[in-house]
Coordinates of C-alpha atoms in Angstrom, one line a residue:
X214 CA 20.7 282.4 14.0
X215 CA 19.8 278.8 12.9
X216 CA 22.3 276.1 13.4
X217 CA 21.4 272.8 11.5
X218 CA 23.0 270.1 10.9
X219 CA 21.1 267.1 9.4
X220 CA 24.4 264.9 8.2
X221 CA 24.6 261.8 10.1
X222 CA 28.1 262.8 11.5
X223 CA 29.5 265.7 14.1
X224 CA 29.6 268.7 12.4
X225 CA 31.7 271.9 14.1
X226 CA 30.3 275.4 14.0
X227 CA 32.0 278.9 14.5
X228 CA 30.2 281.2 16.1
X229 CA 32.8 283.9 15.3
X230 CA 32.1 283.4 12.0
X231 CA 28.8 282.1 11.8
X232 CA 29.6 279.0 9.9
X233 CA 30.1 275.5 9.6
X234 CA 34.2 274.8 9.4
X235 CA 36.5 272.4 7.4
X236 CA 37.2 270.0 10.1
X237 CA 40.0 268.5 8.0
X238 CA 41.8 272.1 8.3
X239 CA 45.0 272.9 9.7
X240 CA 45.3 273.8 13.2
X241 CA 47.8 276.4 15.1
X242 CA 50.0 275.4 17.2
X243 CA 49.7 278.9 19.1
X244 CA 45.9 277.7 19.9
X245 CA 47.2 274.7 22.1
X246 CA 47.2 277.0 25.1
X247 CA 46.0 276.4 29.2
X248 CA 42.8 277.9 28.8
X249 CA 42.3 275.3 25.7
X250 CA 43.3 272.5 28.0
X251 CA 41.2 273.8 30.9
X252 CA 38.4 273.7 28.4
X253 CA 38.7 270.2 27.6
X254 CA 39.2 269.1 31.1
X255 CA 36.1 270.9 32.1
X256 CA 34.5 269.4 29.1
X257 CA 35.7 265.6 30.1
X258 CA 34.7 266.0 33.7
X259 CA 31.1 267.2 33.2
X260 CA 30.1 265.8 30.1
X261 CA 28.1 267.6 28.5
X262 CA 24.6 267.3 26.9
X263 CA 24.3 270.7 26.4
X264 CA 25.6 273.2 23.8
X265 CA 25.7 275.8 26.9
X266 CA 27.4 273.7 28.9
X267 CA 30.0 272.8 26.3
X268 CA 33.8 274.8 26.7
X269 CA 35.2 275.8 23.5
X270 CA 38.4 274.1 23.1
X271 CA 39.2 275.6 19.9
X272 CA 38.2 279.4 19.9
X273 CA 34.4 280.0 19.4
X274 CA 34.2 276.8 18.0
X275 CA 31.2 274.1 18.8
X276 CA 30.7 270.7 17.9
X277 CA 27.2 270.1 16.8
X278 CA 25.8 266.6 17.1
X279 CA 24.3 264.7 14.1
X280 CA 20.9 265.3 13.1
X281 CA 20.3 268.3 15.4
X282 CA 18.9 271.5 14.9
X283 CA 20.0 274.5 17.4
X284 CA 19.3 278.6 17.4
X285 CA 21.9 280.6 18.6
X286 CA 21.3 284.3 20.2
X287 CA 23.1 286.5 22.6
X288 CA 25.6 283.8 23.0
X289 CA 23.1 281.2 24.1
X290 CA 22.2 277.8 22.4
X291 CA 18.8 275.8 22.0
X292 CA 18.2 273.4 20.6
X293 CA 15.1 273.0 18.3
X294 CA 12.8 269.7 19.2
X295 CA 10.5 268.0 20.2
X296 CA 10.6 267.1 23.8
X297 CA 10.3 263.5 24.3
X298 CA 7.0 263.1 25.6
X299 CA 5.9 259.9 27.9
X300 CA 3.3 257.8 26.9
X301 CA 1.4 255.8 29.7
X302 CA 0.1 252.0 29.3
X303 CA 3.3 250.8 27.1
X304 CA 3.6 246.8 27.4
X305 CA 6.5 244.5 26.5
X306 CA 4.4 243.5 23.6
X307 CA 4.7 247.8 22.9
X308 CA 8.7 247.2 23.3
X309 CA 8.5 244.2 20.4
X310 CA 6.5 246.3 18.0
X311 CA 9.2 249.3 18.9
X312 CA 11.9 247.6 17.9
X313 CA 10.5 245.6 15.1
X314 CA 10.2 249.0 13.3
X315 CA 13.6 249.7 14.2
X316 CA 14.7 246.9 12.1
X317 CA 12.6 247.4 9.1
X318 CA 14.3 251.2 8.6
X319 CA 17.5 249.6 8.8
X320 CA 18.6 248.8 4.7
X321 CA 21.8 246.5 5.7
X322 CA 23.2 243.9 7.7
X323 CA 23.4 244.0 11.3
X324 CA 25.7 243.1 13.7
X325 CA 25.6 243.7 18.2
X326 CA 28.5 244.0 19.9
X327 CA 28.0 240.8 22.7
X328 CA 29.9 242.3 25.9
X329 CA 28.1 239.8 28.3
X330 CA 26.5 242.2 30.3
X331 CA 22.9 243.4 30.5
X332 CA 22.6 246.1 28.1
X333 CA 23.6 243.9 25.0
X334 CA 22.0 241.1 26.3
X335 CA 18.5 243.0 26.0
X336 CA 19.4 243.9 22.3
X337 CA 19.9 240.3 21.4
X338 CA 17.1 239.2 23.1
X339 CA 14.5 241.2 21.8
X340 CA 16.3 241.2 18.1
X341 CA 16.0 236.9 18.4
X342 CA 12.5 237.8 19.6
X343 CA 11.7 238.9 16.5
X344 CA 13.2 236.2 14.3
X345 CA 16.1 238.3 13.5
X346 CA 19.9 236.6 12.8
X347 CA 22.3 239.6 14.1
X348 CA 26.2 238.9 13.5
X349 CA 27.6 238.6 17.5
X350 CA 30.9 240.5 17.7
X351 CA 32.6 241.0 21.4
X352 CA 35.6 240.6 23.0
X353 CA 37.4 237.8 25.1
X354 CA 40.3 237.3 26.9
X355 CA 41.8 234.0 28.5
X356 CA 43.1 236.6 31.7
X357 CA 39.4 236.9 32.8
X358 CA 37.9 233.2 32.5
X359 CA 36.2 233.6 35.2
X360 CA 34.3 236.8 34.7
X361 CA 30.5 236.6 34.4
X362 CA 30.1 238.4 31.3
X363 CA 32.0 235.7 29.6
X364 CA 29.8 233.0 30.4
X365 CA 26.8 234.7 29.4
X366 CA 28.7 235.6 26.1
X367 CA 29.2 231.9 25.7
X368 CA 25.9 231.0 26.8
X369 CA 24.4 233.5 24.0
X370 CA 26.8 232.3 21.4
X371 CA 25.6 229.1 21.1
X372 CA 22.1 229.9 20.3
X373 CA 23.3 232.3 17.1
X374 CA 25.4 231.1 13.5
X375 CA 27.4 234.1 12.9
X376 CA 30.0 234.9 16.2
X377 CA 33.0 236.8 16.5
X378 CA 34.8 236.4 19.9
X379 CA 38.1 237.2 19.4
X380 CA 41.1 238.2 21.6
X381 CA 42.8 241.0 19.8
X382 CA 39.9 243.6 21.0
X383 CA 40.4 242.8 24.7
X384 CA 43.5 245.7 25.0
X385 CA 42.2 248.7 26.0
X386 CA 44.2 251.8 24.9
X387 CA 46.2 249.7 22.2
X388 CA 47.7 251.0 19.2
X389 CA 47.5 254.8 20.0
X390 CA 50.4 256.1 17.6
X391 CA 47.7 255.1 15.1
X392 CA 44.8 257.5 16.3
X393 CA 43.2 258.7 13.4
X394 CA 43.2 262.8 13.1
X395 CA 39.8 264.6 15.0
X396 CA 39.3 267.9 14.8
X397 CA 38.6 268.0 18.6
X398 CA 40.1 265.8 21.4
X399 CA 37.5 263.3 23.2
X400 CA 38.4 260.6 25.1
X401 CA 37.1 258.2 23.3
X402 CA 39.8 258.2 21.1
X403 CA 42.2 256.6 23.8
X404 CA 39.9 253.2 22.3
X405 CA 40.2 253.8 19.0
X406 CA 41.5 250.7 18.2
X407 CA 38.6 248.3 19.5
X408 CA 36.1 250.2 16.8
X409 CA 38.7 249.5 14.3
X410 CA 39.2 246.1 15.2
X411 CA 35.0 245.6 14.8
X412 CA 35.2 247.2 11.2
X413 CA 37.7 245.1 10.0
X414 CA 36.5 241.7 11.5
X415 CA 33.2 242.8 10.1
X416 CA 33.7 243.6 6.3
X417 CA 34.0 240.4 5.2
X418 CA 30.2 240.0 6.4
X419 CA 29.5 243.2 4.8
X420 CA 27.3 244.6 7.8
X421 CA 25.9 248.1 8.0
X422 CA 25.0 248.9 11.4
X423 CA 26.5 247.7 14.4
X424 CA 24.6 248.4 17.7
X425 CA 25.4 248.9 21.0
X426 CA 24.4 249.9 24.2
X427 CA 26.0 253.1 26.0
X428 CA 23.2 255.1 26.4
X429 CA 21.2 252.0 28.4
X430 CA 23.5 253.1 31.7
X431 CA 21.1 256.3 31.8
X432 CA 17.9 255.4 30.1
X433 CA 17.6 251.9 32.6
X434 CA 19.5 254.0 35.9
X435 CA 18.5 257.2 36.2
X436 CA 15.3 258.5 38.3
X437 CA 12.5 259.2 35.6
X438 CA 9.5 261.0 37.6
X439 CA 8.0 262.9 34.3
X440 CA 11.2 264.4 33.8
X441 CA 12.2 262.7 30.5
X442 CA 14.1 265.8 29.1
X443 CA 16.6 265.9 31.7
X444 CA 18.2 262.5 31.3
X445 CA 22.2 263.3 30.8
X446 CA 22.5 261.3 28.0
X447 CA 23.3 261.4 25.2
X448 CA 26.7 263.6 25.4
X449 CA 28.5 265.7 22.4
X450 CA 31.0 263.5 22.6
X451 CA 29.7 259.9 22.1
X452 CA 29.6 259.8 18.3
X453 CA 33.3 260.0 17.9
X454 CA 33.4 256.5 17.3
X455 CA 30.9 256.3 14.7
X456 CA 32.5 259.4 12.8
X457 CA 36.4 259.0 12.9
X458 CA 36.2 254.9 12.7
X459 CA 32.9 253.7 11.4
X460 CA 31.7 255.7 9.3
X461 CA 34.5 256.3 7.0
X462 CA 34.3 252.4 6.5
X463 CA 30.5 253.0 5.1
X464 CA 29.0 251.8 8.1
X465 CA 27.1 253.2 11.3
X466 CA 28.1 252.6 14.9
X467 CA 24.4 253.4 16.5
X468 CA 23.8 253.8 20.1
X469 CA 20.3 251.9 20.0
X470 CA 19.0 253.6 23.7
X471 CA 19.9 257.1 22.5
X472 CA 17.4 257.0 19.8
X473 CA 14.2 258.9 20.3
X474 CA 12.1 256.4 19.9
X475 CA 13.8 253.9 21.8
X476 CA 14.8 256.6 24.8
X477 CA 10.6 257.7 24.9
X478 CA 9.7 254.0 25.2
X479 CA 11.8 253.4 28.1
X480 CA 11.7 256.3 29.9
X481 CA 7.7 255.9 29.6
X482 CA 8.0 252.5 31.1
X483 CA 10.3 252.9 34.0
X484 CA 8.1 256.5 34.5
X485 CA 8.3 256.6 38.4
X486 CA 10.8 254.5 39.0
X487 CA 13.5 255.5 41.4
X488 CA 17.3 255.3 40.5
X489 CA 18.5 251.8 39.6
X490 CA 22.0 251.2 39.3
X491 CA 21.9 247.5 39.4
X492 CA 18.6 248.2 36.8
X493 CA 16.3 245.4 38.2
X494 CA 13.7 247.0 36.6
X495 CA 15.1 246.1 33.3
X496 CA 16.1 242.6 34.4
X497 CA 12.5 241.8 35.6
X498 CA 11.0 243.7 33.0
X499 CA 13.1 241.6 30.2
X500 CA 13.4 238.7 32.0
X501 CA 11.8 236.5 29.1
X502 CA 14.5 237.3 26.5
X503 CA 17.8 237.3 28.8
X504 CA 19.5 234.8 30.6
X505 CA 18.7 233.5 34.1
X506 CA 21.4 234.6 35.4
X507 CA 21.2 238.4 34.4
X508 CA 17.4 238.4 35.4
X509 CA 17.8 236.6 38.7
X510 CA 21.2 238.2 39.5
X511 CA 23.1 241.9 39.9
X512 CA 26.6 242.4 39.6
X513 CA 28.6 245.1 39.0
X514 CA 31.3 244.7 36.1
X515 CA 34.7 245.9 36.7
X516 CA 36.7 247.2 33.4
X517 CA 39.4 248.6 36.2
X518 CA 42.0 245.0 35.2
X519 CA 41.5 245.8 31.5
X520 CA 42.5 249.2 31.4
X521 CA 45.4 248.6 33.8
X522 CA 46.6 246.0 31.4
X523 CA 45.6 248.2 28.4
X524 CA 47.9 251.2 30.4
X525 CA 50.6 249.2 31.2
X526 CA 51.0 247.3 27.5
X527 CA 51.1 250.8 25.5
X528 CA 53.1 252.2 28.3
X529 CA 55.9 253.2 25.7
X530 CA 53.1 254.9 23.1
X531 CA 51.8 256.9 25.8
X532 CA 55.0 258.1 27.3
X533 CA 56.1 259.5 23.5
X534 CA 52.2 261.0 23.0
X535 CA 52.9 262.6 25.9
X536 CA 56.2 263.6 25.1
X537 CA 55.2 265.0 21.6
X538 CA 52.5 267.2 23.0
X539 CA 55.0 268.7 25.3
X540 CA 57.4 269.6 22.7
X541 CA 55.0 270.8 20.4
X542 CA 52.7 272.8 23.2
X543 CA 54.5 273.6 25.6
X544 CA 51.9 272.9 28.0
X545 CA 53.1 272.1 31.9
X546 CA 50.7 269.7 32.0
X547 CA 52.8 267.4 29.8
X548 CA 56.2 268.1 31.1
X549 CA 57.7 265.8 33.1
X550 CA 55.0 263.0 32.7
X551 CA 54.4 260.0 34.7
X552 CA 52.8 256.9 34.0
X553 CA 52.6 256.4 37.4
X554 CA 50.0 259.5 37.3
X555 CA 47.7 257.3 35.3
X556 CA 47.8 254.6 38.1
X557 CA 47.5 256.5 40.8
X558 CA 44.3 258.4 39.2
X559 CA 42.7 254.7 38.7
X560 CA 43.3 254.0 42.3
X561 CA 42.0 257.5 44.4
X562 CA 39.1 258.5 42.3
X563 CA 40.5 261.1 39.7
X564 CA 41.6 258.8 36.5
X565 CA 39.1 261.3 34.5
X566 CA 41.7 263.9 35.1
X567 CA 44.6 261.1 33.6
X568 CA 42.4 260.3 30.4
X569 CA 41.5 264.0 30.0
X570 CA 45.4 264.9 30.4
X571 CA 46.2 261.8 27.6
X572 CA 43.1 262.7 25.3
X573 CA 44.4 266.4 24.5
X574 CA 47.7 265.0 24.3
X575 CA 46.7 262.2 21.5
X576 CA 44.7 264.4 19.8
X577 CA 47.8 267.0 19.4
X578 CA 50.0 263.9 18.4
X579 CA 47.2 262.5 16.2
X580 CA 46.9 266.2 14.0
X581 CA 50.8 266.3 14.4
X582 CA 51.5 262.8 12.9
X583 CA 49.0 263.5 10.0
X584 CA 50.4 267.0 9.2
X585 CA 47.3 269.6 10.2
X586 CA 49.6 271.7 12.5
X587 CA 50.8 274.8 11.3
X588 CA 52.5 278.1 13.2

């Protein structure tokens, strides 16, 4: 059996009855059970990469990514590709022609979401190399003036016409009782409200893609010793954004490192190169379209503060999400929640479990609210 899905969005695919399902369809409450939730927690703690690795949360039902092609037999998936193949003797002036074709298949307006850090720093820089004008969106916040990133955001501002730096998508978690209806929880969703907050900043600029960076924290980190196929990354999970947020707005939310093309280029170059969590490689390797200070200097951002503020300011949301999803499932999960659970997981190691626990509950609260339960 073939599995192919060429749309630019997730698709979802029973296996029971070898099709593609209406993902705007009701769902029953009697399949909210433990072994759904276990599912999801399992599915949140590995992510996975993989079809076969994936848990169905819903019954025989699997997401399956944009643009992918998969066969299915005996109850195994694989997916149908070409493996990324290295390609020795790449240069920086390799990396320029890369993404200058990049930009010439892109028909729209683009804007980069500026975080201050590495990752989008790269972007910009080799964009600007280029002679191309991107539209800077990021966040700030008065509560971290002293945080490195927003120095460099500052620093990079100046240099371009078109910047957005606003306050009101520093809140992590914000705005939850808003969630728009997914057909499968994700945790991802708990930040719903930052994508939202880009679309609408950016309409009035009318922009078409905005890039970012996620998949840079594997393709710049991870050990690459002719192994370029086994890179985690990206996950069935991370185009949530881009399908419940963005692209209902007309626009695309594109991880730029998770494209072929750009994942072969650097995985060619850093061929060989032991892991790198503070990715020097990248900072040396860039150094000519970056700042000093991220070429010259590591440091390891800490989104811990903006989450605990982001928990503690939707406090209230999250108790009655929480609350809804217990009355509604049943689940003893949810009874007799916490917020103090939350904290506690942030602090010894296991807030994965928390944001697992408050993704299944939002995404039960976010098909209640929008009436696609039934039973």
């Amino acid at each position: 059996m073939i599995i192919d899905n060429p749309k630019n969005t997730t698709a979802y695919y029973s296996t029971k009855d070898q099709c593609f399902v209406d993902q705007t369809q009701k769902v029953s409450k009697s399949l909210f059970t433990n072994q759904s939730f276990a599912a999801h927690l399992q599915n949140e703690t590995l992510a996975p990469i993989h079809l076969n690795e994936y848990q169905p949360v819903l019954p025989d039902i699997y997401p399956i990514p944009a643009r992918t092609k998969w066969a299915f037999e005996g109850g195994t998936f694989k997916k149908l590709k070409k493996n990324i193949k290295l390609t020795e003797g790449l240069t920086f002036e390799s990396c320029l022609k890369n993404t200058n074709r990049l930009l010439k298949a892109t028909k729209g307006k683009i804007a980069i979401e500026i975080s201050g850090g590495l990752d989008s720093s790269i972007m910009i820089g080799m964009l600007e190399k280029l002679g191309c004008e991107p539209i800077l969106i990021g966040t700030v916040s008065e509560l971290y003036k002293f945080r490195t990133e927003k120095h460099i955001q500052e620093k990079i501002a100046k240099k371009f016409k078109n910047v957005i730096l606003s306050e009101s998508f520093s809140m992590q978690f914000t705005n939850l009782l808003e969630t728009p209806a997914h057909f499968l929880p994700s945790y991802t969703s708990l930040h719903h409200k930052i994508g939202a907050n880009t679309v609408r900043m950016l309409q009035e600029h009318d922009v078409k893609y905005v890039f970012q960076g996620i998949a840079f924290d594997s393709t710049l980190v991870d050990a690459i010793d002719n192994n370029p196929n086994e890179i985690r990354w990206p996950t069935l999970q991370d185009n949530w954004l881009h399908d419940y947020v963005f692209a209902p707005q007309g626009s695309a939310y594109i991880d730029i490192a998770a494209l072929t093309p750009i994942k072969q280029m650097l995985l060619s170059l850093r061929n060989g190169q032991a892991q790198d969590t503070q990715k020097w490689w990248a900072r040396k390797f860039f150094a000519s379209v970056i700042p000093p200070e991220l070429s010259n200097y590591a440091y390891k951002a800490n989104f811990g503060p903006l989450w605990w503020d982001g928990l503690q300011a939707s406090s209230e949301q999250i108790t009655h999400i929480v609350d809804t999803a217990w009355q509604i499932t049943a689940l003893p999960v949810f009874e007799n929640f916490k917020m103090q659970s939350l904290f506690d997981g942030m602090n010894n190691g296991s807030g994965r479990v928390g944001f697992a626990l408050l993704g299944y509950a939002n995404w039960v609260h976010a098909l209640h609210k929008a009436d696609r339960l039934m039973g």
